[in-house]
Amino acid sequence: MANRWKNVLNDADVTDHSVFINRRQIMAGVAGLGLATTIGGPRAALAQEALEPNSFEDISRYNNFYEFGTGKDDPARNAGSLTATPWTVTIDGLVDKPGEYDFADIMAKMTIEERIYRFRCVEAWSMVVPWNGFELKDMLDLAGVQSSAKYVAFETLYRPEEMPGQKTGVLQWPYVEGLRLDEAMHPLTIMATGIYGKDIPNQNGAPLRLVVPWKYGFKSIKSVVKITLTDKEPPTSWNIANAREYGFFSNVNPEVDHKRWSQATERKIGGGLFAKRVPTLMLNGYEEEVASLYAGMDMTKNF
Amino acid sequence: MITDAVNQTARRVSNWLVYMLGILPAGWFLYLGLTGGLGAEPIKSLEHELGEFALKLLIAGLCITPLRKHLGVNLIKFRRAIGVLAFTYVFLHLLVWLVLDVQIVSQIWADILKRPYITVGMVGFVLLIPLAVTSNNLSVRNLGVRWRKLHKLTYGIAFLGALHFVMVAKGIQIEPILYMLVVLGLLALRVSKKSPPFQR
């Protein structure tokens, strides 16, 4: 069942764009309230703040996708070569119905909704993105998760002829990521297939990508081709590259600095040359929703 | 023949032209940053462009002696201008980092002490200060042999600059490593056995 997380704005295509943006800003706060009633519990004032989404241009032209180069504008420049249709996602491991799931078939079974989320990069910049997508749980339920599963492993497409960055050694390819099962099944965790009501651009992880809004952006793996349910903590790309700097959890946490820079503050993209830094919120502002997942865990040790 | 042409042209070109051309990119980067030409995150771009240009100037400065020694190209009259420009760009890079990027004073100091790549960059900047201060004829005269010794600090500074770039990159990236290799190559030319001066 989708639409657990109430979001009133799904009519981007029938609304004039500027009006759409204005209404969205007003309604974002209401969406936050909707979440509170769904998940329960009192909410701190911060969630009621209206989230002002970044422009489509900012979101689609400034990001990391090392498969297309290490520069922030490389993905937008180089991702045109990616063939996102047809696309299949292999779901295997500890599931009842392992196999290749066609993207179109998945989409036919899912309810697409809009989620306006904060997005916090480990490099201390941030955006607000109006994603379209469905809850990861709903897709995993298609395959039937077995009770012995404890983790979910993800894998990005490996196709060096279309992804020039994969010809370099900046990371091990294919890019891999992982979540604990409870994180994966959380209603905030989605597979995004669109932005601003349009198909997700290649450079943002077409045709479908993970979005885990309370973790640093690199956890939200793009252009996913494989999902494996497992009982062991799966390897993750940045942890392989530098275990000292990138942990398995990588939860947004202003109190745990990156080894080379502070995570206490961030700068929202789009503010120009004189944009002010703002404090980073614990779990990226989703503390109410997900802090319970980490009750009793030392977030400094398990960073 | 080409060498002679270059040397003759160099003799006619004023140092002021080098200063003026050299400062243009800074103005251009700033203009781009103010008008959206540096993308969605102009602060980091400006910081990066200024830092990278400073490194290029440091490398250009290190090229002067080998060019003369091995190829007979004499550009020594421009070395001071290049050095002063390098200092200027490092300073602007630092200024952007302080004022536009980090903004928070307590965080600045913590970063300098706690983050090795910033420590390395700061040490490089501090070492540049005495060189900038003594970049005038009076200092050259007064310091004599010591001036030459003092200005050998540029070797260490260029190395620290390249190291700073290598360390700031997320993961192993090609561009900063190329800069480092160029710097190491130019330094290696200095430690190699004394070759005879260029003869025509």
Coordinates of C-alpha atoms in Angstrom, one line a residue:
Chain A
M1 CA 0.0 0.0 0.0
A2 CA 1.5 3.3 -1.0
N3 CA 0.6 6.9 0.1
R4 CA 1.5 6.2 3.7
W5 CA 3.3 9.5 3.7
K6 CA 0.7 12.1 2.8
N7 CA 1.8 14.5 0.1
V8 CA -0.8 16.8 -1.4
L9 CA 1.2 17.9 -4.4
N10 CA 1.0 15.6 -7.3
D11 CA -0.4 17.8 -10.0
A12 CA 2.7 19.4 -11.4
D13 CA 1.7 18.5 -14.9
V14 CA -1.7 20.3 -14.8
T15 CA -0.4 23.4 -13.0
D16 CA 1.4 26.4 -14.4
H17 CA 5.0 26.0 -13.3
S18 CA 5.4 29.2 -11.3
V19 CA 2.1 28.7 -9.6
F20 CA 3.1 25.1 -8.9
I21 CA 6.3 26.3 -7.2
N22 CA 4.5 28.8 -5.1
R23 CA 1.8 26.4 -3.9
R24 CA 4.4 23.8 -3.3
Q25 CA 6.2 26.1 -0.9
I26 CA 3.1 26.7 1.1
M27 CA 2.1 23.1 1.1
A28 CA 5.4 21.7 2.0
G29 CA 4.8 22.5 5.7
V30 CA 1.4 20.8 5.5
A31 CA 3.1 17.7 4.1
G32 CA 5.4 17.6 7.1
L33 CA 2.3 17.6 9.4
G34 CA 0.8 14.8 7.3
L35 CA 3.9 12.7 8.0
A36 CA 3.6 13.4 11.7
T37 CA 0.1 12.0 11.9
T38 CA 1.0 9.0 9.8
I39 CA 4.0 8.0 11.8
G40 CA 2.8 9.4 15.1
G41 CA 4.4 11.3 17.9
P42 CA 4.8 15.0 18.5
R43 CA 7.0 16.9 16.0
A44 CA 9.6 19.6 16.6
A45 CA 9.0 22.9 15.0
L46 CA 11.6 22.4 12.4
A47 CA 9.6 20.1 10.3
Q48 CA 6.9 22.7 9.8
E49 CA 9.3 25.0 8.1
A50 CA 8.4 25.4 4.5
L51 CA 11.0 23.6 2.3
E52 CA 11.7 25.6 -0.7
P53 CA 12.8 23.3 -3.5
N54 CA 15.9 24.1 -5.6
S55 CA 15.3 24.8 -9.2
F56 CA 15.2 22.0 -11.7
E57 CA 18.4 23.5 -13.2
D58 CA 20.3 23.4 -9.9
I59 CA 19.2 19.9 -9.2
S60 CA 20.1 18.5 -12.7
R61 CA 23.3 20.5 -13.2
Y62 CA 25.1 20.3 -9.9
N63 CA 25.7 16.9 -8.5
N64 CA 28.0 14.0 -8.0
F65 CA 27.8 10.9 -10.2
Y66 CA 31.4 9.7 -10.5
E67 CA 30.4 7.3 -13.3
F68 CA 30.3 10.4 -15.5
G69 CA 33.3 12.3 -14.0
T70 CA 34.3 13.8 -10.7
G71 CA 33.3 17.5 -11.5
K72 CA 29.9 18.7 -10.3
D73 CA 28.9 19.6 -13.9
D74 CA 30.3 16.4 -15.4
P75 CA 27.2 14.3 -14.9
A76 CA 25.0 16.8 -16.7
R77 CA 27.6 17.0 -19.5
N78 CA 28.3 13.3 -20.0
A79 CA 25.2 11.4 -18.9
G80 CA 23.5 11.8 -22.3
S81 CA 25.1 8.6 -23.4
L82 CA 23.3 6.5 -20.8
T83 CA 20.6 4.2 -22.1
A84 CA 17.9 4.2 -19.5
T85 CA 15.3 2.3 -21.5
P86 CA 14.9 -0.6 -21.5
W87 CA 15.9 -1.3 -17.9
T88 CA 15.6 -4.2 -15.6
V89 CA 16.3 -4.6 -11.9
T90 CA 17.5 -7.9 -10.6
I91 CA 16.1 -8.6 -7.2
D92 CA 17.8 -11.7 -5.6
G93 CA 19.2 -13.2 -2.4
L94 CA 16.8 -13.8 0.5
V95 CA 13.6 -13.3 -1.4
D96 CA 10.7 -15.5 -2.4
K97 CA 10.6 -14.5 -6.0
P98 CA 14.1 -13.7 -7.2
G99 CA 14.5 -12.6 -10.8
E100 CA 14.7 -9.8 -13.3
Y101 CA 12.0 -7.2 -12.9
D102 CA 11.3 -5.0 -15.9
F103 CA 11.3 -1.3 -15.0
A104 CA 8.0 -0.7 -16.8
D105 CA 6.4 -3.6 -15.0
I106 CA 7.6 -2.2 -11.7
M107 CA 6.2 1.2 -12.5
A108 CA 2.8 -0.3 -13.4
K109 CA 2.5 -1.8 -10.0
M110 CA 3.7 1.2 -8.0
T111 CA 1.9 4.3 -6.8
I112 CA 4.0 7.3 -7.7
E113 CA 3.9 10.1 -5.2
E114 CA 5.9 13.3 -4.6
R115 CA 8.3 13.7 -1.7
I116 CA 9.9 17.0 -1.0
Y117 CA 13.1 16.1 0.9
R118 CA 16.2 17.8 2.1
F119 CA 19.3 16.4 0.4
R120 CA 22.6 16.7 2.3
C121 CA 25.8 15.9 0.5
V122 CA 28.8 14.7 2.7
E123 CA 30.7 17.6 1.1
A124 CA 28.6 20.0 3.2
W125 CA 26.3 21.4 0.6
S126 CA 22.6 20.7 0.4
M127 CA 19.5 21.0 -1.7
V128 CA 15.8 20.5 -1.4
V129 CA 14.5 18.1 -4.1
P130 CA 10.9 17.4 -5.1
W131 CA 11.3 13.7 -5.9
N132 CA 8.7 11.5 -7.5
G133 CA 8.8 7.9 -6.7
F134 CA 7.6 5.0 -4.6
E135 CA 8.5 3.5 -1.3
L136 CA 11.4 1.0 -1.6
K137 CA 9.3 -1.3 0.7
D138 CA 6.6 -1.7 -2.0
M139 CA 9.1 -2.8 -4.6
L140 CA 10.8 -5.2 -2.2
D141 CA 7.4 -6.7 -1.3
L142 CA 7.0 -7.6 -5.0
A143 CA 9.8 -10.0 -4.5
G144 CA 8.8 -11.1 -1.0
V145 CA 11.5 -10.5 1.6
Q146 CA 12.3 -13.6 3.6
S147 CA 12.5 -13.3 7.4
S148 CA 16.2 -14.2 7.5
A149 CA 17.1 -11.1 5.5
K150 CA 18.9 -8.4 7.6
Y151 CA 20.4 -6.1 4.9
V152 CA 19.8 -4.8 1.5
A153 CA 22.6 -4.5 -1.0
F154 CA 22.3 -2.2 -4.1
E155 CA 24.3 -2.0 -7.3
T156 CA 24.6 0.6 -10.0
L157 CA 24.8 -0.2 -13.7
Y158 CA 28.3 -1.1 -14.9
R159 CA 28.6 0.0 -18.5
P160 CA 31.9 1.7 -19.2
E161 CA 31.1 2.4 -22.8
E162 CA 28.3 4.7 -21.6
M163 CA 29.8 5.7 -18.3
P164 CA 33.2 7.1 -19.0
G165 CA 34.1 7.5 -15.3
Q166 CA 34.1 3.8 -15.0
K167 CA 37.2 3.7 -17.2
T168 CA 39.0 5.5 -14.4
G169 CA 40.1 4.2 -11.0
V170 CA 38.6 6.8 -8.8
L171 CA 36.3 4.2 -7.2
Q172 CA 35.8 0.5 -7.6
W173 CA 33.1 -0.3 -10.1
P174 CA 30.2 -1.0 -10.1
Y175 CA 29.2 1.4 -7.4
V176 CA 27.6 -0.5 -4.5
E177 CA 25.6 0.6 -1.5
G178 CA 23.7 -1.0 1.4
L179 CA 21.1 -0.4 4.0
R180 CA 20.0 -2.3 7.1
L181 CA 16.6 -3.9 6.4
D182 CA 14.8 -1.6 8.8
E183 CA 16.3 1.4 7.1
A184 CA 15.3 0.1 3.7
M185 CA 11.7 -0.7 4.9
H186 CA 11.2 2.8 6.5
P187 CA 8.5 4.8 4.8
L188 CA 10.8 7.7 4.2
T189 CA 13.1 5.5 2.0
I190 CA 12.0 5.7 -1.6
M191 CA 13.1 4.8 -5.1
A192 CA 12.9 8.0 -7.0
T193 CA 11.9 7.9 -10.7
G194 CA 11.2 11.6 -11.3
I195 CA 12.0 15.2 -10.3
Y196 CA 9.4 18.0 -10.6
G197 CA 7.0 15.6 -12.2
K198 CA 9.4 14.8 -15.1
D199 CA 11.3 11.5 -15.6
I200 CA 14.5 11.6 -13.6
P201 CA 17.3 13.0 -15.7
N202 CA 20.1 10.6 -16.6
Q203 CA 22.6 12.5 -14.5
N204 CA 20.5 12.2 -11.4
G205 CA 20.3 8.4 -11.7
A206 CA 17.8 7.4 -14.4
P207 CA 15.6 5.5 -14.5
L208 CA 15.4 4.8 -10.8
R209 CA 17.6 5.6 -7.8
L210 CA 17.5 5.2 -4.0
V211 CA 16.7 8.2 -1.8
V212 CA 17.4 8.0 1.9
P213 CA 16.9 11.6 3.1
W214 CA 18.5 11.3 6.5
K215 CA 21.8 9.9 5.2
Y216 CA 24.6 11.6 3.2
G217 CA 23.8 11.8 -0.5
F218 CA 26.3 9.1 -1.6
K219 CA 24.2 6.5 0.2
S220 CA 21.3 7.3 -2.3
I221 CA 22.7 5.1 -5.0
K222 CA 21.8 5.9 -8.6
S223 CA 20.7 3.9 -11.7
V224 CA 20.1 0.8 -9.7
V225 CA 20.3 -2.6 -11.6
K226 CA 20.5 -5.0 -8.7
I227 CA 19.1 -5.4 -5.3
T228 CA 20.2 -8.3 -3.1
L229 CA 18.6 -9.2 0.2
T230 CA 21.2 -10.6 2.5
D231 CA 22.0 -11.5 6.1
K232 CA 25.4 -9.8 6.1
E233 CA 26.4 -6.2 6.1
P234 CA 27.1 -5.5 2.4
P235 CA 30.2 -3.6 1.2
T236 CA 29.7 0.0 0.2
S237 CA 31.7 1.9 -2.4
W238 CA 33.0 4.9 -0.4
N239 CA 33.7 2.7 2.6
I240 CA 35.8 0.5 0.4
A241 CA 37.6 3.6 -1.0
N242 CA 38.3 5.1 2.5
A243 CA 36.9 3.4 5.5
R244 CA 38.3 6.0 7.9
E245 CA 36.2 8.7 6.3
Y246 CA 33.0 6.9 5.2
G247 CA 31.1 4.5 7.4
F248 CA 28.4 2.1 6.6
F249 CA 25.6 4.2 8.2
S250 CA 26.7 7.7 7.1
N251 CA 23.8 9.3 8.8
V252 CA 23.7 13.1 8.6
N253 CA 25.1 14.2 11.9
P254 CA 26.3 17.7 12.7
E255 CA 28.1 16.4 15.8
V256 CA 30.3 13.8 13.9
D257 CA 32.7 15.6 11.6
H258 CA 34.1 14.2 8.5
K259 CA 37.8 13.5 8.9
R260 CA 38.7 16.5 6.7
W261 CA 35.9 19.0 7.3
S262 CA 33.2 20.0 9.8
Q263 CA 29.7 18.7 9.3
A264 CA 28.2 21.2 11.7
T265 CA 27.0 23.5 8.9
E266 CA 26.0 23.3 5.3
R267 CA 25.4 25.7 2.4
K268 CA 22.2 25.4 0.4
I269 CA 22.9 25.4 -3.3
G270 CA 21.5 28.3 -5.3
G271 CA 22.3 31.1 -2.9
G272 CA 24.9 32.7 -5.1
L273 CA 28.3 34.0 -4.1
F274 CA 27.2 35.3 -0.7
A275 CA 25.1 32.4 0.5
K276 CA 25.3 31.9 4.2
R277 CA 26.0 28.7 5.9
V278 CA 23.2 27.2 8.0
P279 CA 23.4 24.7 10.8
T280 CA 23.0 21.0 9.7
L281 CA 20.1 19.3 11.4
M282 CA 20.5 16.0 13.2
L283 CA 19.6 13.2 10.8
N284 CA 19.0 15.9 8.3
G285 CA 15.9 17.1 10.0
Y286 CA 14.3 13.6 10.1
E287 CA 15.2 12.9 13.7
E288 CA 11.5 12.4 14.7
E289 CA 11.0 9.8 12.1
V290 CA 14.2 7.8 12.2
A291 CA 16.1 8.3 15.4
S292 CA 14.4 5.3 16.9
L293 CA 16.2 3.1 14.3
Y294 CA 19.4 3.9 16.1
A295 CA 18.3 3.9 19.7
G296 CA 21.2 2.8 21.9
M297 CA 23.7 2.9 19.1
D298 CA 26.9 5.0 19.4
M299 CA 26.5 7.3 16.4
T300 CA 30.2 8.5 16.7
K301 CA 31.5 4.9 16.5
N302 CA 29.0 3.8 13.9
F303 CA 29.3 6.8 11.7
Chain B
M1 CA 66.6 31.0 -33.6
I2 CA 63.3 30.6 -31.8
T3 CA 65.1 31.0 -28.6
D4 CA 66.6 34.3 -29.8
A5 CA 63.2 35.6 -30.9
V6 CA 61.7 34.7 -27.6
N7 CA 64.5 36.3 -25.7
Q8 CA 64.3 39.5 -27.8
T9 CA 60.6 39.8 -27.4
A10 CA 60.9 39.2 -23.7
R11 CA 63.4 42.1 -23.5
R12 CA 60.8 44.4 -25.1
V13 CA 57.8 43.3 -23.0
S14 CA 57.1 45.4 -19.9
N15 CA 56.7 43.6 -16.6
W16 CA 53.6 45.8 -16.0
L17 CA 51.9 43.9 -18.9
V18 CA 52.6 40.6 -17.0
Y19 CA 51.0 42.1 -13.9
M20 CA 48.0 43.3 -15.7
L21 CA 47.4 40.2 -17.7
G22 CA 48.1 38.1 -14.7
I23 CA 45.4 39.7 -12.6
L24 CA 42.7 39.5 -15.3
P25 CA 41.7 36.0 -14.6
A26 CA 40.8 36.9 -11.0
G27 CA 38.5 39.6 -12.2
W28 CA 37.0 37.3 -14.8
F29 CA 36.4 34.5 -12.1
L30 CA 34.7 37.1 -9.9
Y31 CA 32.6 38.4 -12.7
L32 CA 31.5 34.9 -13.6
G33 CA 30.7 34.2 -9.9
L34 CA 28.5 37.2 -9.6
T35 CA 26.6 36.6 -12.8
G36 CA 25.9 32.9 -12.4
G37 CA 28.7 31.8 -14.8
L38 CA 30.3 29.6 -12.1
G39 CA 27.3 27.3 -11.7
A40 CA 25.0 26.6 -8.9
E41 CA 27.7 26.7 -6.2
P42 CA 29.9 29.7 -7.2
I43 CA 31.7 29.9 -3.9
K44 CA 33.5 26.6 -4.2
S45 CA 34.1 27.2 -7.9
L46 CA 35.7 30.6 -7.3
E47 CA 37.8 29.2 -4.5
H48 CA 38.9 26.3 -6.7
E49 CA 39.7 28.5 -9.7
L50 CA 41.8 30.9 -7.7
G51 CA 43.7 28.1 -6.0
E52 CA 44.3 26.3 -9.2
F53 CA 45.6 29.4 -10.9
A54 CA 47.9 30.1 -8.0
L55 CA 49.3 26.7 -8.4
K56 CA 49.8 27.3 -12.1
L57 CA 51.7 30.5 -11.4
L58 CA 53.9 28.7 -8.8
I59 CA 54.7 26.1 -11.5
A60 CA 55.4 28.9 -14.0
G61 CA 57.8 30.4 -11.5
L62 CA 59.6 27.1 -11.1
C63 CA 60.0 26.8 -14.9
I64 CA 62.1 30.0 -15.4
T65 CA 65.4 28.6 -14.3
P66 CA 65.2 25.2 -16.2
L67 CA 64.1 27.1 -19.3
R68 CA 67.2 29.2 -19.2
K69 CA 69.5 26.4 -18.1
H70 CA 68.4 23.7 -20.5
L71 CA 66.8 25.7 -23.4
G72 CA 68.5 29.1 -23.2
V73 CA 65.2 30.9 -22.9
N74 CA 65.7 33.8 -20.6
L75 CA 62.5 34.9 -18.9
I76 CA 64.1 35.8 -15.6
K77 CA 62.9 39.4 -15.7
F78 CA 59.3 38.1 -15.3
R79 CA 60.0 35.9 -12.4
R80 CA 59.2 38.4 -9.7
A81 CA 55.9 39.4 -11.4
I82 CA 55.0 35.7 -11.6
G83 CA 55.9 35.2 -7.9
V84 CA 54.0 38.2 -6.7
L85 CA 51.0 37.2 -8.7
A86 CA 51.2 33.7 -7.3
F87 CA 51.1 35.2 -3.8
T88 CA 48.2 37.4 -4.8
Y89 CA 46.2 34.4 -6.0
V90 CA 46.9 32.3 -3.0
F91 CA 45.8 35.3 -0.8
L92 CA 42.6 35.7 -2.8
H93 CA 42.0 31.9 -2.6
L94 CA 42.5 32.1 1.2
L95 CA 40.2 35.2 1.4
V96 CA 37.4 33.5 -0.5
W97 CA 37.7 30.5 1.9
L98 CA 37.6 32.7 5.0
V99 CA 35.0 35.2 4.0
L100 CA 32.7 33.4 1.6
D101 CA 33.2 29.7 2.3
V102 CA 33.7 29.0 6.0
Q103 CA 32.4 32.3 7.4
I104 CA 32.4 31.2 11.0
V105 CA 35.6 32.4 12.8
S106 CA 35.7 29.5 15.4
Q107 CA 35.3 27.0 12.6
I108 CA 38.2 28.6 10.6
W109 CA 40.6 28.2 13.5
A110 CA 39.4 24.6 14.2
D111 CA 39.8 23.8 10.5
I112 CA 43.4 25.1 10.3
L113 CA 44.4 23.0 13.3
K114 CA 42.3 19.9 12.7
R115 CA 42.3 19.4 8.9
P116 CA 45.6 18.4 7.6
Y117 CA 44.9 19.6 4.0
I118 CA 44.1 23.1 5.4
T119 CA 47.2 23.0 7.7
V120 CA 49.3 22.2 4.6
G121 CA 47.7 25.0 2.6
M122 CA 48.1 27.5 5.5
V123 CA 51.8 26.6 6.0
G124 CA 52.3 27.2 2.3
F125 CA 50.7 30.6 2.5
V126 CA 52.6 31.7 5.6
L127 CA 55.9 30.7 3.9
L128 CA 54.9 32.9 0.9
I129 CA 54.6 36.0 3.0
P130 CA 58.4 36.7 3.5
L131 CA 58.9 36.1 -0.2
A132 CA 56.3 38.6 -1.1
V133 CA 57.6 41.1 1.4
T134 CA 61.2 40.8 0.0
S135 CA 60.1 41.0 -3.7
N136 CA 61.7 44.4 -4.2
N137 CA 65.1 45.6 -5.3
L138 CA 66.0 47.0 -1.9
S139 CA 65.5 43.7 -0.3
V140 CA 67.5 41.9 -3.0
R141 CA 70.4 44.3 -2.4
N142 CA 70.2 44.3 1.4
L143 CA 69.9 40.5 1.8
G144 CA 72.4 39.6 -0.8
V145 CA 73.2 35.9 -0.7
R146 CA 70.5 35.4 1.9
W147 CA 67.9 36.6 -0.5
R148 CA 68.6 33.7 -2.8
K149 CA 68.5 31.2 0.0
L150 CA 65.2 32.6 1.3
H151 CA 63.6 32.4 -2.1
K152 CA 64.4 28.7 -2.4
L153 CA 61.4 28.4 -0.1
T154 CA 59.4 28.4 -3.3
Y155 CA 60.4 24.8 -3.8
G156 CA 58.7 23.8 -0.6
I157 CA 55.7 26.1 -1.2
A158 CA 55.0 24.7 -4.7
F159 CA 55.2 21.2 -3.2
L160 CA 52.8 22.1 -0.3
G161 CA 50.4 23.7 -2.8
A162 CA 50.2 20.5 -4.9
L163 CA 49.9 18.4 -1.8
H164 CA 47.1 20.6 -0.6
F165 CA 45.3 19.9 -3.9
V166 CA 45.9 16.2 -3.8
M167 CA 44.6 16.0 -0.2
V168 CA 41.5 18.0 -0.7
A169 CA 40.2 15.7 -3.5
K170 CA 37.6 13.1 -2.6
G171 CA 39.2 9.8 -3.6
I172 CA 42.2 9.5 -5.9
Q173 CA 41.7 12.1 -8.7
I174 CA 43.8 12.6 -11.8
E175 CA 44.1 16.3 -12.0
P176 CA 45.8 17.1 -8.7
I177 CA 48.1 14.2 -9.2
L178 CA 49.2 15.6 -12.5
Y179 CA 50.0 18.9 -10.8
M180 CA 52.0 17.1 -8.2
L181 CA 54.0 15.2 -10.8
V182 CA 54.8 18.4 -12.7
V183 CA 56.0 20.0 -9.4
L184 CA 58.1 17.0 -8.5
G185 CA 59.5 16.9 -12.0
L186 CA 60.6 20.6 -11.8
L187 CA 62.1 20.0 -8.4
A188 CA 63.9 16.9 -9.6
L189 CA 65.6 19.1 -12.3
R190 CA 67.2 21.0 -9.4
V191 CA 68.6 18.1 -7.5
S192 CA 70.0 16.4 -10.5
K193 CA 73.7 16.6 -11.1
K194 CA 74.9 20.1 -11.9
S195 CA 74.7 20.3 -15.7
P196 CA 76.8 22.7 -17.6
P197 CA 75.1 26.0 -18.4
F198 CA 73.5 26.2 -21.8
Q199 CA 76.0 27.1 -24.5
R200 CA 75.4 28.3 -28.0

